[in-house]
Short mmCIF file of C-alpha atoms and ligand atoms in Angstrom, two decimals:
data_model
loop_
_atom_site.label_atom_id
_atom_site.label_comp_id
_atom_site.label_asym_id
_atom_site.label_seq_id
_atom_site.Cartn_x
_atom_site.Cartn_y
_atom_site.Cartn_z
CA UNK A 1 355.75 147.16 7.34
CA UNK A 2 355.38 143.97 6.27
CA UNK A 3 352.19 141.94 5.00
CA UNK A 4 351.83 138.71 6.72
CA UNK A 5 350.80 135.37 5.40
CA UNK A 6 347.71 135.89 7.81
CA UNK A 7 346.46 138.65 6.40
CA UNK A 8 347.23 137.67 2.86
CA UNK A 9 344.59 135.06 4.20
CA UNK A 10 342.16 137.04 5.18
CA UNK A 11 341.92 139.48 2.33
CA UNK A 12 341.46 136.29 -0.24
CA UNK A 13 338.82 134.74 2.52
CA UNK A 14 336.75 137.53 2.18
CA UNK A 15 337.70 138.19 -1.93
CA UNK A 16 336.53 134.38 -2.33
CA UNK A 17 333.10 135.07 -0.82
CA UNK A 18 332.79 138.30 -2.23
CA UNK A 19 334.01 137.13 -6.06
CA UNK A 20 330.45 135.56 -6.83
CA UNK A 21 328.84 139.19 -6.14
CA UNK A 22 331.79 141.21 -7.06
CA UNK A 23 330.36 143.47 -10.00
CA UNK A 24 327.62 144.43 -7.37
CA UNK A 25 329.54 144.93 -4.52
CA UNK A 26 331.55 147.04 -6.59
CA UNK A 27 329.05 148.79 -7.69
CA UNK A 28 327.89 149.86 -4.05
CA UNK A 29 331.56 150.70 -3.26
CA UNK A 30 330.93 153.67 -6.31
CA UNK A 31 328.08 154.35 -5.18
CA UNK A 32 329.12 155.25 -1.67
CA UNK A 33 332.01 156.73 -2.72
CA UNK A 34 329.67 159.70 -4.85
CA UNK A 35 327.32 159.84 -1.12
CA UNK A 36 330.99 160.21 1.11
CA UNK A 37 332.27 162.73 -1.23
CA UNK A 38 329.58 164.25 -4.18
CA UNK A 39 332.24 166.50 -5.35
CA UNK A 40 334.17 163.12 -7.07
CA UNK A 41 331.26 162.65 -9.32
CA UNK A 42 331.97 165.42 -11.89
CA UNK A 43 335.94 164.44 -12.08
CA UNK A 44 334.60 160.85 -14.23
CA UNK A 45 334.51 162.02 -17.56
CA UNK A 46 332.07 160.09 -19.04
CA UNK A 47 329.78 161.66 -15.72
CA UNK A 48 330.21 165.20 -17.47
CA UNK A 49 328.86 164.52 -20.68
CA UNK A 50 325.99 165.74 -22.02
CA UNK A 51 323.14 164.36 -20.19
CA UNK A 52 325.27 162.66 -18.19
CA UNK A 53 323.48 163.54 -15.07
CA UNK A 54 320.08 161.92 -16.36
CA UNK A 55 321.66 158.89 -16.63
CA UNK A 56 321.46 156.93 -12.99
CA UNK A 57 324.63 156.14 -12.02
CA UNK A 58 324.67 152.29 -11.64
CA UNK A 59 324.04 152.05 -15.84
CA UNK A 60 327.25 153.98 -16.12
CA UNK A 61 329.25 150.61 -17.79
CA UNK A 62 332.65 152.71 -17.00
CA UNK A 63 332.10 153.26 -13.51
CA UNK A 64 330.96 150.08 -12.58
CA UNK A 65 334.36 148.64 -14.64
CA UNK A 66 336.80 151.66 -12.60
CA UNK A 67 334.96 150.12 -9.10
CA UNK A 68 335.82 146.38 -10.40
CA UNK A 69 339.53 147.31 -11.05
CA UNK A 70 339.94 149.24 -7.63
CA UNK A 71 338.34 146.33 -5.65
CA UNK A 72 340.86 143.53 -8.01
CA UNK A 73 343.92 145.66 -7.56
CA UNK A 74 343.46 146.04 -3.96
CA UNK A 75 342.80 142.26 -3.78
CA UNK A 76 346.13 141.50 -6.12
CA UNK A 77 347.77 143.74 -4.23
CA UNK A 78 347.52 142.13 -0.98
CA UNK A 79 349.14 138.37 -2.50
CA UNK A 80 352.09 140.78 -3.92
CA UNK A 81 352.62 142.45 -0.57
CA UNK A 82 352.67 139.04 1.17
CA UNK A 83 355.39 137.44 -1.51
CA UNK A 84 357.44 140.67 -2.20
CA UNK A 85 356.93 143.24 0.26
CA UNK A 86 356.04 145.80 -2.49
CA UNK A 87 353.04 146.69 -4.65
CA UNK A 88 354.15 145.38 -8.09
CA UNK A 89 351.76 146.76 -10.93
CA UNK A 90 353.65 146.52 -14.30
CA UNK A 91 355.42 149.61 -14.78
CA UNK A 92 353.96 151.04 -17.78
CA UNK A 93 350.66 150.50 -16.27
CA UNK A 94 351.69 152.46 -13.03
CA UNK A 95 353.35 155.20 -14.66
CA UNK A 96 349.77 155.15 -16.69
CA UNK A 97 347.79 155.23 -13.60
CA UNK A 98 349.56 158.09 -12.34
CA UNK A 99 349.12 160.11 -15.32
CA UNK A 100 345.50 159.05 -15.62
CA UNK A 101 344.89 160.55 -11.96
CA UNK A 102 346.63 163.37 -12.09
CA UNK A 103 344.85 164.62 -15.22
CA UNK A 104 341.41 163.77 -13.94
CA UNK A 105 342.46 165.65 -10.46
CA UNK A 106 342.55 163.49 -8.05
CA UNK A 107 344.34 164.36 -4.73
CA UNK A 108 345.29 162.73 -2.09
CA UNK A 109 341.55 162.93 -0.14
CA UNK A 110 340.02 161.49 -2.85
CA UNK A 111 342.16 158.03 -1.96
CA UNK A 112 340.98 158.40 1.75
CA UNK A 113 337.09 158.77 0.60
CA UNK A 114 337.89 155.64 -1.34
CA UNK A 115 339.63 153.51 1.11
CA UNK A 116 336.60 154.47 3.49
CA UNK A 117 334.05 153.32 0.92
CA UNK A 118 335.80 150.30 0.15
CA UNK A 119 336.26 148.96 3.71
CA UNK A 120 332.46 149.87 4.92
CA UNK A 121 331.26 148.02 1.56
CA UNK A 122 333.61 144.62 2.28
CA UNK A 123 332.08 145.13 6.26
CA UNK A 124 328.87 145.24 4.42
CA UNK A 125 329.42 142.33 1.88
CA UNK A 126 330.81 140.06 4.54
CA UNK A 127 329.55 140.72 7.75
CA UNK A 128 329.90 137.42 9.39
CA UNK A 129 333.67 137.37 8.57
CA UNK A 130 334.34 140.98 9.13
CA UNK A 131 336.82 141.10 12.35
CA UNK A 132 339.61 144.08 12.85
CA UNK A 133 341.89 141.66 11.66
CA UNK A 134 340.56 141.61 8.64
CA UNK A 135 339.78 145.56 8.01
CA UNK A 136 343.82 145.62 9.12
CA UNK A 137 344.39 143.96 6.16
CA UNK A 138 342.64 145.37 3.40
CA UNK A 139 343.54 148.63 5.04
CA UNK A 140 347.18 147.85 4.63
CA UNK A 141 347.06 146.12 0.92
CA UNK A 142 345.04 149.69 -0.11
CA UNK A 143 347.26 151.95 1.39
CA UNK A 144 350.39 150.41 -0.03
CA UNK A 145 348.62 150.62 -4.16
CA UNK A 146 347.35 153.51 -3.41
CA UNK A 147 351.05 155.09 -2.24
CA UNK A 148 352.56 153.34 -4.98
CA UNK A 149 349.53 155.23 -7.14
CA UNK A 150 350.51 158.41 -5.59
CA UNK A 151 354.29 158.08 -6.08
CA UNK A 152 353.35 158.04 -9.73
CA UNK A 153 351.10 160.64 -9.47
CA UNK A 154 354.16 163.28 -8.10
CA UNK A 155 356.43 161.85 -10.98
CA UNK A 156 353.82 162.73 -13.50
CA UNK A 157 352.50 165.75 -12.03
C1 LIG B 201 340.93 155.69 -13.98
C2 LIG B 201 342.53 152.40 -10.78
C3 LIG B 201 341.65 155.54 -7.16
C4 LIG B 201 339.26 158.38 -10.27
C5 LIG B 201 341.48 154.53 -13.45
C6 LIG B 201 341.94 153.39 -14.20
C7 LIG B 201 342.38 152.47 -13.30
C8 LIG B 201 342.19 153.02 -11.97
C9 LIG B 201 342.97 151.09 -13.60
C10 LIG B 201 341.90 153.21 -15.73
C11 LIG B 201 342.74 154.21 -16.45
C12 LIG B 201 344.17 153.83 -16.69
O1 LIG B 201 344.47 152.65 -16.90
O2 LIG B 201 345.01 154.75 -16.70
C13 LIG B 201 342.47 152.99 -9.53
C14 LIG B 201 342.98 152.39 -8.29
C15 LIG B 201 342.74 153.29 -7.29
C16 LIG B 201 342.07 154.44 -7.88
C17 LIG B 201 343.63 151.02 -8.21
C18 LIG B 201 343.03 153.22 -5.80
C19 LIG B 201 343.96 152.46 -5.25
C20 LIG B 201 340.91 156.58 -7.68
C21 LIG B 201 340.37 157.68 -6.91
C22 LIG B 201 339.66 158.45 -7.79
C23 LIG B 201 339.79 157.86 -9.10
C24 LIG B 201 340.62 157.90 -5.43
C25 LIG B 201 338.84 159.69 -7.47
C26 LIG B 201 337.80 159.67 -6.69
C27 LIG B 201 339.56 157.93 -11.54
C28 LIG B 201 339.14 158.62 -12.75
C29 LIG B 201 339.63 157.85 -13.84
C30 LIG B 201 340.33 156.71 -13.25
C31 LIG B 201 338.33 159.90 -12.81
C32 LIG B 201 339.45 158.14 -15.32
C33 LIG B 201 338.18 157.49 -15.78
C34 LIG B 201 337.97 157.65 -17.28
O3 LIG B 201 338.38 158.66 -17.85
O4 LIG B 201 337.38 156.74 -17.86
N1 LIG B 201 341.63 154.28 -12.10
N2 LIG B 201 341.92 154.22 -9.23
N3 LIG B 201 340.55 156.72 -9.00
N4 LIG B 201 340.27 156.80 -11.87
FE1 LIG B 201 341.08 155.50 -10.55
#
């Protein structure tokens, strides 16, 4: 399906309001992510170190920078969907990502509880802009990284 120049629009509308905020907004995308789906928590590794629990969550320097990349990606992806049709992250770094996710265990629920998160945080972040236009959107430019993610992920499996 392709990604229209519409909807390229409205994903870097709502990235341009959001950018000022982003590293908290991001933040609160994690942090939903660990109340839709607790089980997630123990697959960061730097979550299962020793006293890792005691440690509250939004100090964690390495999830806040995993939610930052997610909520970029997603972004980037959406101008690369709009100008070639196709999710273009450099090859090595795909075929990285893949690896990465498969060893840490992530399946293919894990990328729904994600895409729900991010969507109810952006809702949350931009209310006044939010329309099902818009959700369309950055529904479509995450589903196409994260298949391109998953593609990967079978390869390296
Ligand atoms: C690591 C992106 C979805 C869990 C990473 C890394 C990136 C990334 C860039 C850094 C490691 C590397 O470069 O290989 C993304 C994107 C996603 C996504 C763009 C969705 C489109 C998920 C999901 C989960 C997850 C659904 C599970 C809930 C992890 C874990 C690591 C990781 C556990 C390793 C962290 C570490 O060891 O420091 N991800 N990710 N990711 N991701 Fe994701």
């Amino acid at each position: 399906m392709g990604f229209s120049e519409a909807q390229e629009e409205l994903v870097l509308r709502s990235w341009k309001a959001m950018k000022p905020d982003s590293e908290s907004i991001a933040l609160k995308f994690f942090l939903r992510i660990f109340e839709i789906a607790p089980a997630a928590k123990p697959m960061f590794p730097f979550l299962r170190e020793a006293g890792g629990d005691d440690v509250p969550l939004e100090t964690h320097p390495k999830l806040k920078a995993h939610a930052v990349t997610v909520f970029v990606m997603a972004c980037e992806s959406a101008t690369q969907l709009r100008k070639t049709g196709d999710v273009k992250v450099r090859e090595a770094s795909l075929r990285r990502l893949g690896a990465t996710h498969v060893k840490a265990g992530v399946a293919d629920a894990h990328f729904e509880v994600v895409k729900t998160a991010l969507l109810e945080t952006i809702e949350g972040a931009v209310p006044g802009m939010w329309t099902p236009e818009m959700k369309g959107a950055w529904e479509e430019a995450y589903d196409q990284l994260a298949a391109a993610i998953k593609d990967e992920m079978k390869l390296a499996a």
